[in-house]
CSV table of C-alpha atoms in Angstrom, one decimal:
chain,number,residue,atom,x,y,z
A,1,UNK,CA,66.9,-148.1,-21.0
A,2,UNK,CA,69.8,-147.3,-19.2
A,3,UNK,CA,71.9,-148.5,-16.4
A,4,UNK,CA,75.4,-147.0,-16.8
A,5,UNK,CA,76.8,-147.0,-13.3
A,6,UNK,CA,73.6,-148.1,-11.4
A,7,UNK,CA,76.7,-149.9,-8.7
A,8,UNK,CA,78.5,-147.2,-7.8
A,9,UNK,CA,80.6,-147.9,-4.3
A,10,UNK,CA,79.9,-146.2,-1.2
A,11,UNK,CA,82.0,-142.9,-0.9
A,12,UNK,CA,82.2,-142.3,-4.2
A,13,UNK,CA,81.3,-138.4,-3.7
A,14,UNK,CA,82.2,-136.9,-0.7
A,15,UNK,CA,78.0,-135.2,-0.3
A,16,UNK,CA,74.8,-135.2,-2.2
A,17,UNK,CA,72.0,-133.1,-2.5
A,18,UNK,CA,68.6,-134.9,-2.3
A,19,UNK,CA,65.2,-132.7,-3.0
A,20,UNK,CA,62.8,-132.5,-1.2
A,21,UNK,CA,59.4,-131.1,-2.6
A,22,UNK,CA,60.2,-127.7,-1.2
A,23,UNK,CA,63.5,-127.3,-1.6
A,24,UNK,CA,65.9,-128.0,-4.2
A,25,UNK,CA,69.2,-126.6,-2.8
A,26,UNK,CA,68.4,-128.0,0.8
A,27,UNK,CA,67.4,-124.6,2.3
A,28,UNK,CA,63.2,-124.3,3.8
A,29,UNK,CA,63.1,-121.8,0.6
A,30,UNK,CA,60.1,-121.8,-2.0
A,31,UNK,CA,60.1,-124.4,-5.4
A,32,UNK,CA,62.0,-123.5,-8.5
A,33,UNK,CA,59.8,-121.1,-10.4
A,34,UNK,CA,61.7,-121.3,-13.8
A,35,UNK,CA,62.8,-124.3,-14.6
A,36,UNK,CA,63.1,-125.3,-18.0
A,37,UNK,CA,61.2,-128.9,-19.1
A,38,UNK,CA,61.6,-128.0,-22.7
A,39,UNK,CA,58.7,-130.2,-24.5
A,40,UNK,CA,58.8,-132.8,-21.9
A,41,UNK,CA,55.5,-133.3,-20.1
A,42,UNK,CA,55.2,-132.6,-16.1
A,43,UNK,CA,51.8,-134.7,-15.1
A,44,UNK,CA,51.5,-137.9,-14.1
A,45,UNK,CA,50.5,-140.5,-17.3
A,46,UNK,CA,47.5,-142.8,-16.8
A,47,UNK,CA,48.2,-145.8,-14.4
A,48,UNK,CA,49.6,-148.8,-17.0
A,49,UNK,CA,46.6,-151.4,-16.2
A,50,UNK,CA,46.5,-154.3,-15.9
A,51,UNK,CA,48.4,-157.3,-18.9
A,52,UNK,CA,45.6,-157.7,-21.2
A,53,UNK,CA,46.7,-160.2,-23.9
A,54,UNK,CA,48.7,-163.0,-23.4
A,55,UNK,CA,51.8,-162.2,-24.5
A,56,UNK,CA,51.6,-159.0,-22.3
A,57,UNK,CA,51.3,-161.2,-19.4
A,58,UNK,CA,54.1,-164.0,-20.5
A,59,UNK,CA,56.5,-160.5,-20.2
A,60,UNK,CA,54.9,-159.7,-16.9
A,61,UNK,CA,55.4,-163.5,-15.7
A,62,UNK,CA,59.2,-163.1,-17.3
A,63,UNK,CA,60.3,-160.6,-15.3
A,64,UNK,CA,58.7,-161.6,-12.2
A,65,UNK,CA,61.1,-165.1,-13.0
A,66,UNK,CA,63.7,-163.0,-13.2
A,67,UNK,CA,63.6,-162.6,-9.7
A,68,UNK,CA,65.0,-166.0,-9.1
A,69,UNK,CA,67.3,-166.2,-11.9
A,70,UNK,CA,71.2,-166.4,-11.1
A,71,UNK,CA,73.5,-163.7,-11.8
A,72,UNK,CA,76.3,-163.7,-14.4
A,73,UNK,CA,78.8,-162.8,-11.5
A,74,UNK,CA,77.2,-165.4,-9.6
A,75,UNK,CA,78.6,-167.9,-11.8
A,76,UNK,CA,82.0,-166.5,-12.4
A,77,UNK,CA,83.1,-163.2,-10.8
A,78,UNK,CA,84.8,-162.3,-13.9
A,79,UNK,CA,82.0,-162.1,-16.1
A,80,UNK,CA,80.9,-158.3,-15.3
A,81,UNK,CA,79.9,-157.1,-19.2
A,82,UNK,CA,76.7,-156.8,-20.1
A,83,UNK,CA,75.4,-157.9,-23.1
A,84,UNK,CA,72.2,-159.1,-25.0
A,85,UNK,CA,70.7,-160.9,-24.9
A,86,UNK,CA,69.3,-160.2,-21.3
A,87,UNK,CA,65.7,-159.6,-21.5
A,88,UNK,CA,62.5,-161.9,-20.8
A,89,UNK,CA,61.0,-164.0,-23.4
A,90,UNK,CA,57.4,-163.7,-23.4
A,91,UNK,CA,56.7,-167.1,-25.5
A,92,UNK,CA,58.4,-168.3,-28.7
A,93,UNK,CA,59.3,-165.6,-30.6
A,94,UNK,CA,61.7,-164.1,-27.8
A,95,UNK,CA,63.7,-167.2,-28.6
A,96,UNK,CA,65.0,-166.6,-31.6
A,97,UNK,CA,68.2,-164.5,-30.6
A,98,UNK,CA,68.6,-166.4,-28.2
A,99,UNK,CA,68.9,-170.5,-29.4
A,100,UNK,CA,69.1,-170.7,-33.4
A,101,UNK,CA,66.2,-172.1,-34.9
A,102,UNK,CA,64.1,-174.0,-32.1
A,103,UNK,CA,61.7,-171.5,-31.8
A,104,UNK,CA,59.8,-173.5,-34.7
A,105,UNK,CA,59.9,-176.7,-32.6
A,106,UNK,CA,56.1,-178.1,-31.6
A,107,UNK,CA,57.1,-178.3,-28.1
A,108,UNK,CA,58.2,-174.9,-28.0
A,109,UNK,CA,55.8,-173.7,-30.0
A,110,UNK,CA,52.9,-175.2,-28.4
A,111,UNK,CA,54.0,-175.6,-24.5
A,112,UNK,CA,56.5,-172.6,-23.7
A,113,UNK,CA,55.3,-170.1,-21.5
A,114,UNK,CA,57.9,-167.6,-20.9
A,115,UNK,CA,61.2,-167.5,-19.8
A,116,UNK,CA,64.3,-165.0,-19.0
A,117,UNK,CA,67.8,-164.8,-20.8
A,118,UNK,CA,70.9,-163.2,-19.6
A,119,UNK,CA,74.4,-162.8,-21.2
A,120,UNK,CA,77.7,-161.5,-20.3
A,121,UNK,CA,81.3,-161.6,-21.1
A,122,UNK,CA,84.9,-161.0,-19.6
A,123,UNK,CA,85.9,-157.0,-20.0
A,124,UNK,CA,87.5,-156.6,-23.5
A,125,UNK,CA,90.4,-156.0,-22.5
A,126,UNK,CA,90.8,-159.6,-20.8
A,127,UNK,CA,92.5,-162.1,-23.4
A,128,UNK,CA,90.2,-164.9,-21.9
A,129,UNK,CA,87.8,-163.7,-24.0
A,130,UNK,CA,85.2,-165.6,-22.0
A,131,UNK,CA,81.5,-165.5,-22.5
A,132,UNK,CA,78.3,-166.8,-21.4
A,133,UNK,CA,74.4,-166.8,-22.2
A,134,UNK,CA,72.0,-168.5,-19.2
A,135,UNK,CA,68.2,-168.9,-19.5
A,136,UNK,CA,65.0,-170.4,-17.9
A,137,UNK,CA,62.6,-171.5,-19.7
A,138,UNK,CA,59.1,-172.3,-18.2
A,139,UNK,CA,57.1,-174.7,-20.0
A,140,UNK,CA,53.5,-175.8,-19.6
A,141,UNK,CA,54.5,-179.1,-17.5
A,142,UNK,CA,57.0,-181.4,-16.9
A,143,UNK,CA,56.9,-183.9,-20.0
A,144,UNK,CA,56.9,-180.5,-22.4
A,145,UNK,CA,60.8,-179.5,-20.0
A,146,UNK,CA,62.3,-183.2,-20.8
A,147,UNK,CA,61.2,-182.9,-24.3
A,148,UNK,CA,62.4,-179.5,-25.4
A,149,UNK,CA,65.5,-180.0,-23.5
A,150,UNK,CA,65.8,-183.3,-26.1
A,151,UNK,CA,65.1,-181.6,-28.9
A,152,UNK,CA,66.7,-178.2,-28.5
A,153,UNK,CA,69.6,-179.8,-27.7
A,154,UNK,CA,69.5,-181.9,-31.1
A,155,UNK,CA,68.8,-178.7,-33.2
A,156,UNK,CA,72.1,-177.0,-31.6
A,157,UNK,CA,74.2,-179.6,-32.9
A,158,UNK,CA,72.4,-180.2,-36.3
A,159,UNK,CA,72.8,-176.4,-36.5
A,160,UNK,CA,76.5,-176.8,-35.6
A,161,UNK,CA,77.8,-179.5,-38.0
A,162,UNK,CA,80.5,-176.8,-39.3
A,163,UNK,CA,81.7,-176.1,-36.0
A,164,UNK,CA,81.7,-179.8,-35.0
A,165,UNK,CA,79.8,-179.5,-32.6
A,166,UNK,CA,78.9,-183.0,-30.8
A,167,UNK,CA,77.2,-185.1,-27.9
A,168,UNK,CA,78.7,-184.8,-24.7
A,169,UNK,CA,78.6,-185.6,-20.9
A,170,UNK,CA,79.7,-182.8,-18.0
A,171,UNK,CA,80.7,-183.9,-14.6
A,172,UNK,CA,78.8,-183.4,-11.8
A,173,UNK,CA,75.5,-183.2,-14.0
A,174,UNK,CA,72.2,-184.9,-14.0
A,175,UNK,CA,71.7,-188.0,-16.0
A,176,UNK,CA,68.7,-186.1,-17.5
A,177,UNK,CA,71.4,-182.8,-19.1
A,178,UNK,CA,71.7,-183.2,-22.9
A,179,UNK,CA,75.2,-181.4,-23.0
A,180,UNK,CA,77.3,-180.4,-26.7
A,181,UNK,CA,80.5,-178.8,-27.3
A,182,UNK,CA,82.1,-177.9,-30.6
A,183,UNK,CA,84.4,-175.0,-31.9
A,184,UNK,CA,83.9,-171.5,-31.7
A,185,UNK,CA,84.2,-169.1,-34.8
A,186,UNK,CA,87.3,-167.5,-33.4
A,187,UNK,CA,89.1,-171.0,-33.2
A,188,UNK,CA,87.8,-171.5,-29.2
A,189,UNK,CA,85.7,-173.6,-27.6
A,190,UNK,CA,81.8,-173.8,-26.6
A,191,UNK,CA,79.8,-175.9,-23.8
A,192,UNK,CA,76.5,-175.9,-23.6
A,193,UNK,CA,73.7,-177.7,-21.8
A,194,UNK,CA,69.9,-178.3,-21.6
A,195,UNK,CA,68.9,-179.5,-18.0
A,196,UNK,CA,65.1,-180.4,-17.1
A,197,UNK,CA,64.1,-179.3,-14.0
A,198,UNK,CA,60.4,-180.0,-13.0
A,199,UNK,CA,58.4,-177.5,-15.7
A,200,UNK,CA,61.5,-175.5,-16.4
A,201,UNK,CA,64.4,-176.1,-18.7
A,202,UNK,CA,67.6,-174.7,-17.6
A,203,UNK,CA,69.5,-173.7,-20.7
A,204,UNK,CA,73.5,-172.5,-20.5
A,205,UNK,CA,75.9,-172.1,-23.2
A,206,UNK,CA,79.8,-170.9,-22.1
A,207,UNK,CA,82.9,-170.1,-24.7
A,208,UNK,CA,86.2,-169.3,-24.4
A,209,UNK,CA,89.2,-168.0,-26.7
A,210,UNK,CA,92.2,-169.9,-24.5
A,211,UNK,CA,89.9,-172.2,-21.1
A,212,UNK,CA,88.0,-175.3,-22.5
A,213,UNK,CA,88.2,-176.2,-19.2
A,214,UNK,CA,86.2,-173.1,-17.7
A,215,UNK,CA,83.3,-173.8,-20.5
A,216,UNK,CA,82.4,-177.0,-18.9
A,217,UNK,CA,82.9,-175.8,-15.1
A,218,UNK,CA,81.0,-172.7,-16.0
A,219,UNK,CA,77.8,-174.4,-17.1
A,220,UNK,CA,77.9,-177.1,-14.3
A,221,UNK,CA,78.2,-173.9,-11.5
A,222,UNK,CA,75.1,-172.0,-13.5
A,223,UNK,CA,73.0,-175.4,-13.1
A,224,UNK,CA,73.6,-175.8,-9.2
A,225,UNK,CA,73.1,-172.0,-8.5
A,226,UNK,CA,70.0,-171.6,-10.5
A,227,UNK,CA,68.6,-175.0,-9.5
A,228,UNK,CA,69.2,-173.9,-5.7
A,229,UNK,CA,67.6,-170.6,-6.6
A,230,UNK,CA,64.2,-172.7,-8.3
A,231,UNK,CA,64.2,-174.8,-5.2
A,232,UNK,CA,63.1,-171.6,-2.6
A,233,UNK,CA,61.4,-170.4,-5.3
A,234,UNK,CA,57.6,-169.5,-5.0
A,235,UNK,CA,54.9,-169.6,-7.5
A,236,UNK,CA,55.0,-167.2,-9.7
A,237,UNK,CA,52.3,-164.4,-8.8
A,238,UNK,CA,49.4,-164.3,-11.4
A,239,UNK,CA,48.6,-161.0,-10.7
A,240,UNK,CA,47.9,-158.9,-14.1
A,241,UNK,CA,48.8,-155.3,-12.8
A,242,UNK,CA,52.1,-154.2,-14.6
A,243,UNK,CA,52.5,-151.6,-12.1
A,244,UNK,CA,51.3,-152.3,-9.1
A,245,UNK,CA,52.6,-149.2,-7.1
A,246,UNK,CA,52.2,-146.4,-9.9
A,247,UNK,CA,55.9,-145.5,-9.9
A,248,UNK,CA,55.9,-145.7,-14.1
A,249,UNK,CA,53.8,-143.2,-14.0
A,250,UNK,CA,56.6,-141.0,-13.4
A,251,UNK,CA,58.7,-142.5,-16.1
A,252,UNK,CA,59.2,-141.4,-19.5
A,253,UNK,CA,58.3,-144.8,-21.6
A,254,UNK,CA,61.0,-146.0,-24.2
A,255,UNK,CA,58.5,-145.4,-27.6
A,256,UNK,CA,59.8,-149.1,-29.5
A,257,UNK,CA,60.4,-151.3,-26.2
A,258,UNK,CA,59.3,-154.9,-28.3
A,259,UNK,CA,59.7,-157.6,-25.4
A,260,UNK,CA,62.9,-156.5,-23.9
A,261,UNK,CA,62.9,-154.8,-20.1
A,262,UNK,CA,61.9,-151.3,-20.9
A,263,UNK,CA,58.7,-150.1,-19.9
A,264,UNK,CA,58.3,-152.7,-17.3
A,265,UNK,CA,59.0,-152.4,-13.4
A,266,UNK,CA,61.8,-154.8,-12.1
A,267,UNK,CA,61.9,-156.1,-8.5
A,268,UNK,CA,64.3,-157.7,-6.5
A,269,UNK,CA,67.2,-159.3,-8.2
A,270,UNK,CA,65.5,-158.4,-11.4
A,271,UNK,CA,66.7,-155.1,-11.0
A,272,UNK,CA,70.4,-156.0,-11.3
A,273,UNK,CA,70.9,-158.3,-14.1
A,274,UNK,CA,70.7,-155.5,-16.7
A,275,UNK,CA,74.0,-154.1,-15.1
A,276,UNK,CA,77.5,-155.7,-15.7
A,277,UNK,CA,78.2,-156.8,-12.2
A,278,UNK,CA,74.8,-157.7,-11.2
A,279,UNK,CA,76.1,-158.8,-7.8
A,280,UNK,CA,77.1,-155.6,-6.6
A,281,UNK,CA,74.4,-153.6,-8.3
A,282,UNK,CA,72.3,-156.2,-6.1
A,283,UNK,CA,74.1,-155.6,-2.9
A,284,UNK,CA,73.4,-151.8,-3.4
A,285,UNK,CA,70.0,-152.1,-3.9
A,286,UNK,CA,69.4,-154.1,-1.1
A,287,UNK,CA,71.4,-151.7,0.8
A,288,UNK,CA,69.7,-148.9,0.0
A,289,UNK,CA,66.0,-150.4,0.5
A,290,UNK,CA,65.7,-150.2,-3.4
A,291,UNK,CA,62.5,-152.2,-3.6
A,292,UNK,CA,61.6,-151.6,-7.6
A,293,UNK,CA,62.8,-150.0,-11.0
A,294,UNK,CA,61.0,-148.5,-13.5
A,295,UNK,CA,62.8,-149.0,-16.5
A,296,UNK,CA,62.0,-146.5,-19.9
A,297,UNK,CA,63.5,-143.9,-21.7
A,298,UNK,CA,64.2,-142.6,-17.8
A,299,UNK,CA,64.6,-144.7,-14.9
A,300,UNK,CA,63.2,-144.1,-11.3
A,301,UNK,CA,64.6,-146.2,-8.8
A,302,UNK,CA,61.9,-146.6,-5.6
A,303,UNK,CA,64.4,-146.2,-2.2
A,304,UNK,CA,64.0,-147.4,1.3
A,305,UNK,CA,64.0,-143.5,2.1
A,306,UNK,CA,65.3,-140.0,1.6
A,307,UNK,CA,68.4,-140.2,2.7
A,308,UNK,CA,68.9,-143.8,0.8
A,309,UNK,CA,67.5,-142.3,-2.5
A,310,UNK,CA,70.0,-140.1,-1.9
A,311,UNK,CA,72.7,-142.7,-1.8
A,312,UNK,CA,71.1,-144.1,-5.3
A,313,UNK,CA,71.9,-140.8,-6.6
A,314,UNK,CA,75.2,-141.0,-5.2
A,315,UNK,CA,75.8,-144.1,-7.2
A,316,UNK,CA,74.0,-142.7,-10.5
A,317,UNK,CA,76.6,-139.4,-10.5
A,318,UNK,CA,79.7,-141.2,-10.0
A,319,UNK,CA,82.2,-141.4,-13.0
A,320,UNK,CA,84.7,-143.2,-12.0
A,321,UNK,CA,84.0,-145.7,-13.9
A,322,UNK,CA,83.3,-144.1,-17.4
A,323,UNK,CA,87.0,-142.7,-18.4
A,324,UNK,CA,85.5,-140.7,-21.0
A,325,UNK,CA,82.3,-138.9,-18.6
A,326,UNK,CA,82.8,-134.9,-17.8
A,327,UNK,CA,81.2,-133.5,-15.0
A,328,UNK,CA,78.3,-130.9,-16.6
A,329,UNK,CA,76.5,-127.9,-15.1
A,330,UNK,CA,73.2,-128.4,-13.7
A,331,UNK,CA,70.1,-127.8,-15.6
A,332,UNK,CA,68.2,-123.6,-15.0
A,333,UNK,CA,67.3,-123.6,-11.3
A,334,UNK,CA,67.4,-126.9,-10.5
A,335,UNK,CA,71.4,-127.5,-8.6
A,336,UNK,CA,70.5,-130.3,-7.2
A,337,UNK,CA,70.3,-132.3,-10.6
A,338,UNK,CA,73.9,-133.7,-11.1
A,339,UNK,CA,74.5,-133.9,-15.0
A,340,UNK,CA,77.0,-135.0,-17.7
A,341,UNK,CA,78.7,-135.5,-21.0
A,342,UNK,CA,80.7,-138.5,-22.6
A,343,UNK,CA,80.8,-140.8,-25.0
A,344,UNK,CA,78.6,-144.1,-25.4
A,345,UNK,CA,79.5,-147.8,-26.1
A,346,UNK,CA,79.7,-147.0,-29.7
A,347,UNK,CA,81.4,-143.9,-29.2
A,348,UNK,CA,78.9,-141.6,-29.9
A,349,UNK,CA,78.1,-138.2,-27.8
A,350,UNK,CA,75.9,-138.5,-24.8
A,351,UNK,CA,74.5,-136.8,-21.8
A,352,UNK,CA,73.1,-137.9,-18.5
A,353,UNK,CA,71.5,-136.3,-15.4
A,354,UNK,CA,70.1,-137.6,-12.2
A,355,UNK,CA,67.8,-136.5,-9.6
A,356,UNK,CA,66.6,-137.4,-5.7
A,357,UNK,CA,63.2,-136.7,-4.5
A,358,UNK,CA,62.2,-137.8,-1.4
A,359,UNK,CA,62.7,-141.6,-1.2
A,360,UNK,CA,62.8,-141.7,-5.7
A,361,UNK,CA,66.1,-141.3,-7.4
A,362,UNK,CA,66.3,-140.8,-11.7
A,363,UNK,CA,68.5,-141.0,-14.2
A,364,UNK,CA,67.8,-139.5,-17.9
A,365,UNK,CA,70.6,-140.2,-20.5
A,366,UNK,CA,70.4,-138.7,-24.3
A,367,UNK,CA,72.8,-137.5,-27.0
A,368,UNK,CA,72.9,-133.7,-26.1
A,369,UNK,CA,73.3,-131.9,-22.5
A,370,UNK,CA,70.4,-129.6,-23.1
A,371,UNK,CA,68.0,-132.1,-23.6
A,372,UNK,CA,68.7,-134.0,-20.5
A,373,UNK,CA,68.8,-130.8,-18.5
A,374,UNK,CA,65.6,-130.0,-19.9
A,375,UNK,CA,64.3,-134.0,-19.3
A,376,UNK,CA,65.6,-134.7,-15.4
A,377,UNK,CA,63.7,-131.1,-14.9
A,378,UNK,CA,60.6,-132.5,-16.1
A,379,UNK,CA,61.4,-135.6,-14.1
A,380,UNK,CA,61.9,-133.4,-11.0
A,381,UNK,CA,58.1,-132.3,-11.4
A,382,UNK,CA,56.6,-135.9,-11.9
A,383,UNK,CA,58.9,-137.2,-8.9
A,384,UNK,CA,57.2,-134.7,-6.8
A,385,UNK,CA,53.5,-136.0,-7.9
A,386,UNK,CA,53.9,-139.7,-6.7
């Protein structure tokens, strides 16, 4: 999954090419006849159905909550790196890299639901060093909340004797929070709180190298943002379709996806928390009538129109913000494709194109320029089936 520079600003390229399904250079000319889709398939794959086990519908429940979950850039401007984990947490077991060792807890065991975790830091080059992991966790009622929030909150400090880790109160926070702080291994300072609200626990925890201060203002601003956000928010819809509109159809699925956000559609705000500044990923989304993403091993972004999809692409192409990114031809017949070539977070080599077909815009991103030629080509084809 992949959403390198999914908030581009508007401008960023001075034109753009969208495809239309007779036309690829913009001319009332016939399709591409040669285009090269390597091994990659060009039909439509079966509709995904409908969530059949539980678990499979916790994840479609999790994402649907993401929807209404505050953004890391909502609660401090500064905090626009990604990081994991950010994913939903389709019952128990998604807890585990998130809080240390409740996931074995009764009432977590027994009464979780799902829920949805974000995290995000400073840039690396800021010497705050500050950094922050939010999550909602929906539980089967209201006595299960008040209780995990208890006892997670008691396992937290058990687990943090060595980083003396203790009891605490936060300003401005309910009676009901169950709040710690303690050390960091890198000689800073944590905050974190558990906060009952209704069936849901609202879980934050905040560090920082230099601000001890910021810790405890950061979790207090992450409760009264998300609490205003579960206050308008509706019940979650219990409808089992994964994909209701058909748009992963078109997507190549990640092949190991586990319960993280690939292979799933995001709606809404969901859309944005898996990029650094979620807010302005948001705002361009909404801008451009963006009203789903299919996330997998390509993503497809669904636009309010042609020439919005257009804008999407706009975004998806620009490089100004990847210092090491090289603009790279476009794939055999198929100009309108913008591609290519860099280096990835860990420094290894890496390739990219994007596409706009009517009102869809894609992005493909691998380790070699010839295979995501031969991938956003393939993509071209499906784009044009839906």
């Amino acid at each position: 999954m992949h959403f390198k520079r999914v908030a581009a600003t508007a401008g960023a390229l001075a034109s753009i090419i969208v495809v239309s399904a007779c036309s690829v250079d913009g001319t009332a000319t016939r399709s591409p006849i040669d285009l090269d889709t390597g091994t990659f398939r060009t039909t439509l794959a079966a509709p995904a159905g409908d969530a059949k086990t539980d678990a499979e519908m916790a994840k479609v429940s999790a994402l649907r909550l993401a929807e209404h979950v505050v953004f890391r850039t909502e609660i401090d401007p500064a905090l626009t790196k990604f990081s994991m984990p950010t994913y939903p947490i389709a019952g128990p077991g998604g807890l585990k890299a998130v809080i240390t060792g409740v996931d074995d807890l009764p009432v977590v065991k027994e009464k979780l639901r799902y829920g949805f975790s974000l995290a995000g830091s400073t840039p690396i080059n800021d010497k705050s060093d500050k950094g922050l992991n939010h999550v909602v966790l929906v539980f089967a009622d209201s006595a299960a909340a008040t209780e995990a929030a208890d006892v997670m909150s008691a396992q937290l400090i058990k687990d943090g004797t060595e980083d003396r880790r203790r009891s605490t109160t936060i300003p401005g926070m309910p009676a009901e929070t169950r709040a710690l702080s303690g050390a960091t291994f890198d000689g800073g300072r944590m905050t974190a709180a558990f906060t009952p609200v209704g069936d849901k626990v609202i879980y934050t925890w905040t560090d920082a190298k230099t601000d001890a201060r910021w810790t405890e203002t950061a979790v207090r601003t992450a409760f009264e943002k998300q609490k205003a956000l579960l206050e308008g928010m509706p019940p979650i819809d219990e409808d089992r379709r994964i994909d209701p509109t058909g748009i992963m159809r078109a997507m190549f699925p990640m092949e190991s996806a586990g319960t993280l956000m690939a292979n799933s559609v995001l709606v809404g705000r969901a859309a944005a928390h898996a990029v650094g500044n979620s807010s302005a990923a948001h705002a361009e989304n909404q801008k451009n009538g963006v009203t789903e993403v299919a996330v997998g091993e390509s993503v497809i972004y669904r636009a309010g129109g042609d020439e919005q999809a257009g804008n999407v692409l706009k975004g998806l192409a620009d490089l100004s913000g990847d210092p090491t990114a090289t603009k790279a031809g476009s794939p055999q017949d198929l100009p309108a494709a913008l591609c290519s070539t860099g280096k990835s977070s860990t420094g290894e080599a890496s390739a990219e194109c994007s596409v706009a077909v009517g009102r869809y815009a894609a992005q493909v991103r691998t380790d070699d320029l010839k295979s995501a030629q031969q991938q956003i080509s393939a993509q071209y084809e499906l784009l044009k089936q839906l």
